[in-house]
Coordinates of C-alpha atoms in Angstrom, one line a residue:
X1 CA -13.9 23.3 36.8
X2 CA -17.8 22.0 38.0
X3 CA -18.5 22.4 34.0
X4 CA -15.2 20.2 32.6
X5 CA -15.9 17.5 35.6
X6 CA -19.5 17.3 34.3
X7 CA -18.4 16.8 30.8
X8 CA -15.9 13.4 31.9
X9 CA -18.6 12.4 33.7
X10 CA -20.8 12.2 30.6
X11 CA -18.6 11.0 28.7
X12 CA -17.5 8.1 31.1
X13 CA -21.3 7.4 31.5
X14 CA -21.9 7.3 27.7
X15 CA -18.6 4.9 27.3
X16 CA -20.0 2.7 29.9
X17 CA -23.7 2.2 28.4
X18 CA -22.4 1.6 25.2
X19 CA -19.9 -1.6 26.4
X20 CA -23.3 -2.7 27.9
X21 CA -25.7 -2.2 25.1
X22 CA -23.2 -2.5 22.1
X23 CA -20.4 -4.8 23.4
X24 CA -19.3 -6.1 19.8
X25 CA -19.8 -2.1 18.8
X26 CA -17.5 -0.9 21.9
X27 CA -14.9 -3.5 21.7
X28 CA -15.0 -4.8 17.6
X29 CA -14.8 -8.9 19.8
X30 CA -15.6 -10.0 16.6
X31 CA -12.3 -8.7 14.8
X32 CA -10.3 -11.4 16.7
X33 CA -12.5 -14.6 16.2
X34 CA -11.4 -18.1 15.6
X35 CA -9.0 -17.6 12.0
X36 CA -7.7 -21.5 11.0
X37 CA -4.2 -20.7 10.0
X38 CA -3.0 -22.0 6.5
X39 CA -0.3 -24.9 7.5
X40 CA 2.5 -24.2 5.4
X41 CA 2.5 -20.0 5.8
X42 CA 0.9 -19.9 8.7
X43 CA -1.2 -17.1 7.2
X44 CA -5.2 -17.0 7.3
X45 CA -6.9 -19.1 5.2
X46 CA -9.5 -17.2 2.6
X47 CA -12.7 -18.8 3.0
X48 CA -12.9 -20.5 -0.5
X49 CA -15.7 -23.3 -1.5
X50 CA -16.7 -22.9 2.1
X51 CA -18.1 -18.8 0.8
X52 CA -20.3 -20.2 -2.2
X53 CA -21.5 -17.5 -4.6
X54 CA -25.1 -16.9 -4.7
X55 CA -25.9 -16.3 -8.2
X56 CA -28.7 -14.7 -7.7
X57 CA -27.5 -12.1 -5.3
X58 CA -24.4 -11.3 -7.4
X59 CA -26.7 -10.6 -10.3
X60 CA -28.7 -8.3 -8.5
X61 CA -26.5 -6.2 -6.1
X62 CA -24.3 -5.7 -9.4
X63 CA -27.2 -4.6 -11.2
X64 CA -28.2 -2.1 -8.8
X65 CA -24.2 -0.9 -8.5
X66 CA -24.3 -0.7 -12.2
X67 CA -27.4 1.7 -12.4
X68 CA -25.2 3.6 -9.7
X69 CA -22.4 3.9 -11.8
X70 CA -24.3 5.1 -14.7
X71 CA -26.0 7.8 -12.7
X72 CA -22.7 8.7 -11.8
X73 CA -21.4 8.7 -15.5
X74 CA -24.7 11.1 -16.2
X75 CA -23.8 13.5 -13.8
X76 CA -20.2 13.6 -15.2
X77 CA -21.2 14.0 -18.4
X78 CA -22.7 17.5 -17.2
X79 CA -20.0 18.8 -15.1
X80 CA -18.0 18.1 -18.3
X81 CA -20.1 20.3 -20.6
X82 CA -20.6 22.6 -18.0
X83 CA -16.9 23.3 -16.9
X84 CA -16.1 22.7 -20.6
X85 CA -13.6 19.6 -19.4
X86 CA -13.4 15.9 -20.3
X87 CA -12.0 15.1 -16.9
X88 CA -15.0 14.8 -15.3
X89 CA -16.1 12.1 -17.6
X90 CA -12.8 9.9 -17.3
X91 CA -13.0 10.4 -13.7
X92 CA -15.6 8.2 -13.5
X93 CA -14.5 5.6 -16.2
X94 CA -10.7 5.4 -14.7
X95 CA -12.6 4.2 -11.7
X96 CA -13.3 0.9 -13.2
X97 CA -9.5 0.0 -13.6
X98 CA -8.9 0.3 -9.9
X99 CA -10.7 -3.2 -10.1
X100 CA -6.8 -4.4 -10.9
X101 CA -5.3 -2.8 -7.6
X102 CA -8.4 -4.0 -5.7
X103 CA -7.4 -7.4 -6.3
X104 CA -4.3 -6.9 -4.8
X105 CA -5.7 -5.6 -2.1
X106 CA -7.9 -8.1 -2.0
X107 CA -4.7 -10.3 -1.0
X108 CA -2.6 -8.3 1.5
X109 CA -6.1 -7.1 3.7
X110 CA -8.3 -10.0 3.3
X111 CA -11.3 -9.1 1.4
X112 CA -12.4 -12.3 -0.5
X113 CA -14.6 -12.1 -4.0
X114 CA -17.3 -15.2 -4.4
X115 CA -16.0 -17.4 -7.5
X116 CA -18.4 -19.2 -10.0
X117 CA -16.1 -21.4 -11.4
X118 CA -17.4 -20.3 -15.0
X119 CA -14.6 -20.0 -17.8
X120 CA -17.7 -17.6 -19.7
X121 CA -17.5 -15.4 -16.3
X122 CA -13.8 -15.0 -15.7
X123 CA -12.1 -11.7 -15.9
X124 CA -8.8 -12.9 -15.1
X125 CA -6.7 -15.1 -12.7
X126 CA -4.5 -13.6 -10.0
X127 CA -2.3 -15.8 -7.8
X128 CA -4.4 -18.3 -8.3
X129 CA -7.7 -16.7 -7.5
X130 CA -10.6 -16.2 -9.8
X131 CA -12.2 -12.7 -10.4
X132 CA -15.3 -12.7 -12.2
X133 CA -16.7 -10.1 -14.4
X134 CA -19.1 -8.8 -11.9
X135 CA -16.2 -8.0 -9.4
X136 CA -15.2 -4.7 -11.9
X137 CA -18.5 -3.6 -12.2
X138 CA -19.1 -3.7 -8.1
X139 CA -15.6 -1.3 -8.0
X140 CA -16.6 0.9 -11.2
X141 CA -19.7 1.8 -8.7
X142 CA -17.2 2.1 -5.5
X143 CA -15.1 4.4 -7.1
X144 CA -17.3 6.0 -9.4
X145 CA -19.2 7.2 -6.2
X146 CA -16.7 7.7 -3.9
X147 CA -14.0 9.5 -5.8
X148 CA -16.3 11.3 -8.3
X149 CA -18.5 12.9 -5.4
X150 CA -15.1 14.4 -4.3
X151 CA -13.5 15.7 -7.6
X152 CA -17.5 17.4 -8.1
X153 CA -16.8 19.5 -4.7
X154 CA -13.6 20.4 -5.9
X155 CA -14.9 21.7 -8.9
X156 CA -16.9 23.9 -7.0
X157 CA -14.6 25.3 -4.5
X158 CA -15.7 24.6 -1.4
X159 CA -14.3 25.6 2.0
X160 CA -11.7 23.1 3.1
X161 CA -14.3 22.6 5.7
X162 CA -16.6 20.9 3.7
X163 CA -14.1 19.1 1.9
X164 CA -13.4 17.6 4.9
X165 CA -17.4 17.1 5.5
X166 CA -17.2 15.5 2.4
X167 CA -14.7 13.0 2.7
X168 CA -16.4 12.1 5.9
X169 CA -20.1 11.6 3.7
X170 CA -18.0 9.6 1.5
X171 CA -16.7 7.4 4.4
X172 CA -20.2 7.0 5.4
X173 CA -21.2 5.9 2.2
X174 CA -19.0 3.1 2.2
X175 CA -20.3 2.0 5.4
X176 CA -23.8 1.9 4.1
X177 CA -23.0 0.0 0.7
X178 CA -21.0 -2.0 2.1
X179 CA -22.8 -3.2 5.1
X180 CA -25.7 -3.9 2.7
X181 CA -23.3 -6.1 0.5
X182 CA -21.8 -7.9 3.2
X183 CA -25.1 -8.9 5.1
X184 CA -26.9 -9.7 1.8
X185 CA -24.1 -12.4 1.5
X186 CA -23.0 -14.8 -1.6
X187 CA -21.6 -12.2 -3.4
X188 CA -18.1 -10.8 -1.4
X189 CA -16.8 -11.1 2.6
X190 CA -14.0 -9.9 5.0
X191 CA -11.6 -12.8 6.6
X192 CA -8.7 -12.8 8.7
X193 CA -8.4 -10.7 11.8
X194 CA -9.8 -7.5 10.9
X195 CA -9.6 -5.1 13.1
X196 CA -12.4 -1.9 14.1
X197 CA -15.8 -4.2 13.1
X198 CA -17.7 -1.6 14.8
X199 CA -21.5 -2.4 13.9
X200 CA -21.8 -5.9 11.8
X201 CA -19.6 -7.1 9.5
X202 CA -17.5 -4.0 7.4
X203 CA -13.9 -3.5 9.2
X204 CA -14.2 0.5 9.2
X205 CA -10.2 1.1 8.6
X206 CA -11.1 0.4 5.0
X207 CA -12.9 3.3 4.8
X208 CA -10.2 5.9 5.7
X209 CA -8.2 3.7 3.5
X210 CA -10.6 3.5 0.7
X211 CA -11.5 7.4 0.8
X212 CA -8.0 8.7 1.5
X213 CA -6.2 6.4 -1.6
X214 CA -9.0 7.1 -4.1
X215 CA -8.5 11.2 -3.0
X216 CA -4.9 10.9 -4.4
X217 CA -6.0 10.6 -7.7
X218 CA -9.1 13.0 -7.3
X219 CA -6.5 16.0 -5.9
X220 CA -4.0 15.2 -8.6
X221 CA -6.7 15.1 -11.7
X222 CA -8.2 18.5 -9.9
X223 CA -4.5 19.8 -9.6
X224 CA -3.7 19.4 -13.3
X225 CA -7.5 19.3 -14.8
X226 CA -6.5 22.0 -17.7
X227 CA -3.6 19.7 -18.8
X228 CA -5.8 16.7 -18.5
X229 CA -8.2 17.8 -21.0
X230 CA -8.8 16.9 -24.4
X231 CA -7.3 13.5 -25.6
X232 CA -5.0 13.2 -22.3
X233 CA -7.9 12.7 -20.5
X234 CA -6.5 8.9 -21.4
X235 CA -3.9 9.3 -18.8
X236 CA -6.7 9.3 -16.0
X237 CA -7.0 5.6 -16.6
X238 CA -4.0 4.4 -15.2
X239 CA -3.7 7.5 -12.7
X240 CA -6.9 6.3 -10.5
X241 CA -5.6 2.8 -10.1
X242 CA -1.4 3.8 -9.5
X243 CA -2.7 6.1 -6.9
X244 CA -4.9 4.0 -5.2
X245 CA -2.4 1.2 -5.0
X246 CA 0.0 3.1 -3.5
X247 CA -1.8 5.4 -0.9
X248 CA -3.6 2.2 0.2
X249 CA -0.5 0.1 0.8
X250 CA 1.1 3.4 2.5
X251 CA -2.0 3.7 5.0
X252 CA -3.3 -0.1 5.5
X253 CA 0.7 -1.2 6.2
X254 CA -0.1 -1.7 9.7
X255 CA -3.6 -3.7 9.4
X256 CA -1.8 -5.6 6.9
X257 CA 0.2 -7.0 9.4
X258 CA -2.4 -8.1 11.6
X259 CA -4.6 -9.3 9.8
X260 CA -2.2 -11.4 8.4
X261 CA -1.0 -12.8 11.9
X262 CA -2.3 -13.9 15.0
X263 CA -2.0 -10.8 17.5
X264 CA -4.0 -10.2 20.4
X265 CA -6.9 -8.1 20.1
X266 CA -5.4 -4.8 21.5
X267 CA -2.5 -5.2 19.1
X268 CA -4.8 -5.7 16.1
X269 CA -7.4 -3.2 17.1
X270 CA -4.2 -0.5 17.1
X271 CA -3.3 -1.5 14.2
X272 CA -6.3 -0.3 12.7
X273 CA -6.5 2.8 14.4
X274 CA -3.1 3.6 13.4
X275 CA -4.4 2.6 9.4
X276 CA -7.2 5.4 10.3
X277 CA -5.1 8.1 11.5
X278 CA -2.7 7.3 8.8
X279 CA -5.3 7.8 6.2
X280 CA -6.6 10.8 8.0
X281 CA -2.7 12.6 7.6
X282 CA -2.2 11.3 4.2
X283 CA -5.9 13.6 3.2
X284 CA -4.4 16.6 4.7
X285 CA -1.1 16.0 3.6
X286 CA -2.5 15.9 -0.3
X287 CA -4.5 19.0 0.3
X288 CA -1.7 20.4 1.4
X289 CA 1.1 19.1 -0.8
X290 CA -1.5 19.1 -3.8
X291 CA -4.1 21.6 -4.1
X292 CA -2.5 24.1 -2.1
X293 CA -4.8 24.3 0.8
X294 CA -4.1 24.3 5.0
X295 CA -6.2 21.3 5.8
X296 CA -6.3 22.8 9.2
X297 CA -7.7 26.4 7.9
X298 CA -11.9 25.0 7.6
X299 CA -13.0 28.5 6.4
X300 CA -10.9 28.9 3.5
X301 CA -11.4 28.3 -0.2
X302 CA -9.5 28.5 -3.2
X303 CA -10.8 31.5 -5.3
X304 CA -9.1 32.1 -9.0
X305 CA -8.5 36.6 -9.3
X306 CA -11.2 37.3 -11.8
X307 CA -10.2 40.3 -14.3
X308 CA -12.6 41.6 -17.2
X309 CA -14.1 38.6 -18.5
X310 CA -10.3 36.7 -18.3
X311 CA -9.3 34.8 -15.7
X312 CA -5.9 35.2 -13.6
X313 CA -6.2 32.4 -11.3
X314 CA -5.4 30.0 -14.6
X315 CA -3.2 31.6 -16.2
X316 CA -5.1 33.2 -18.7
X317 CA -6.3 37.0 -19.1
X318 CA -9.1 38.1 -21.4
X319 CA -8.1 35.9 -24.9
X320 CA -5.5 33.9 -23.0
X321 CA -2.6 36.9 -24.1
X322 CA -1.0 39.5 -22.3
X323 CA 0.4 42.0 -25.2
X324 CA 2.1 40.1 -27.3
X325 CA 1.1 36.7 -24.8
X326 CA 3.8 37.1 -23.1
X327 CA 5.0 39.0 -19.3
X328 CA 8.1 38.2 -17.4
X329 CA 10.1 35.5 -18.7
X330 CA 7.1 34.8 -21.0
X331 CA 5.2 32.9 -18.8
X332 CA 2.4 34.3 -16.9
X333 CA 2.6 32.2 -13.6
X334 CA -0.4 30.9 -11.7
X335 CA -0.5 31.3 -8.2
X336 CA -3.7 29.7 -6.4
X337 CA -5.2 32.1 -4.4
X338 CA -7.0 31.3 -0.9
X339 CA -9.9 33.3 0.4
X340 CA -11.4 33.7 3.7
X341 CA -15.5 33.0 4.4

């Protein structure tokens, strides 16, 4: 009783010197500042010609994201000769088509891209908004990291544990980049009413939003990786971007709402929480749904029934045949199979 009294006590203490050292941290004030509301929809205004681009900046942070993105595309290319699969290596190339669904996104959850205004630099128009050509490289290197460090885990069958260590390390990741980005400045910035601002500038519900929609794709490329391979490998391409739009509208539904309004900060701080949690059930539910794991059980992996020098887990046994290739109803089932630590 003495020991659970302690602990409230410590934990109301710690509360309490974080609201006085960290205000902004503990309470995200800044997530409800002064919006000007767009007179005819009433919605907030993105920031325009009053967020100039700063050339310089742009060239370099996209530089550096780029280098990322190749390092990324190196160490695909040798998970893809080393599990003898192309999917590694369009993993990390269908990243750079969620640039299209990020744009929309862009819209609904009020992320705004610097514009330069030059026909030579335009990628393409979207309700009136101009993307520039660095904008798909940036996302190539967001999802190239994010979601490729995730299907690389998988690969190696780690306790659902650490895939949920990992998603985490991939959350933080975007916190890092992104603060970076955003207090560089010129180059991209948050607007509207965004809610959980816990440190400067990055709204942390887009990370569980981020993390959880690109882990769609991840689970369902991982799922299916032996009829991926080969030519429709191709396929991945449009898979990363349909996932993402859809298991980011599914989780951010709620922040989209506030950010596009005027609620008071309790109801816009909820909303962002409930974006989070939402994301958080939407992981488990895919690990669940889709690879076949209980995101609850930490210390289990998957683990394919080795026979000889077949494989049962993939349907396959010594040269792929069973007797004449075929057992049952001439198909010889796979069945993942779960093992404890």
């Amino acid at each position: 009783m003495a020991s659970t009294t302690q602990k409230r006590l410590s934990l109301g203490a710690a509360v309490l010197a974080l609201c006085a050292l960290a205000p902004n941290m503990a309470l995200a004030q800044t997530a409800h500042s002064k919006v000007v509301l767009e007179e005819t929809f009433r919605t907030p205004a993105p920031p325009n010609e009053a967020f100039p681009q700063n050339a310089d900046h742009v060239f370099i942070s996209t530089t550096v994201m780029f280098i990322l993105a190749l390092i990324f595309s190196v160490i695909s290319h040798v998970d893809s000769r080393r599990f003898n699969s192309t999917v590694p290596r369009a993993m990390v190339l269908g990243a750079a088509f969620c640039v299209v669904p990020e744009a929309i996104d862009n819209y609904l959850a009020g992320c705004y891209w610097s514009q330069s205004h030059d026909p030579n630099k335009l990628l393409f128009f979207l309700m009136g908004r101009e993307f520039d050509y660095y904008v798909a490289i940036m996302w190539w290197a967001f999802g190239a990291i994010l979601a490729y460090l995730l299907y690389a885990v998988l690969l190696r069958e780690v306790k659902t544990g650490t895939l949920w260590i990992c998603l985490g390390l991939s959350g933080v990741a975007d916190i890092i980049i992104e603060e970076i980005l955003l207090g560089y400045g010129g180059i991209y910035t948050y607007f509207g009413h965004q809610p959980l601002v816990l440190i400067m500038r990055f709204p942390w519900w887009w990370l569980f939003s981020n993390v959880s929609s690109l882990f769609l794709s991840v689970s369902i490329a991982y799922r299916y990786r032996e009829w991926f391979n080969g030519w429709k490998s191709v396929f991945i391409l449009a898979l990363m971007p349909s996932c993402y739009i859809g298991a980011f509208t599914l989780s951010a539904m709620p922040t989209i709402f506030v950010i596009q309004g005027d609620f008071s900060p309790l109801v816009t701080q909820l909303a962002g929480i409930l974006s989070s949690v939402i994301s958080i059930i939407q992981a488990g539910a895919m690990m669940h749904l889709i690879l076949g794991r209980d995101p609850l059980a930490f210390s289990e992996a998957p683990q394919a029934m080795k026979l000889g020098n077949g494989t049962l887990g993939n349907g396959t046994l010594g040269n792929g045949k069973l007797g004449n290739g075929k057992l049952g109803n001439g198909v010889l089932h796979a069945t993942p199979a779960v093992r404890k630590a």
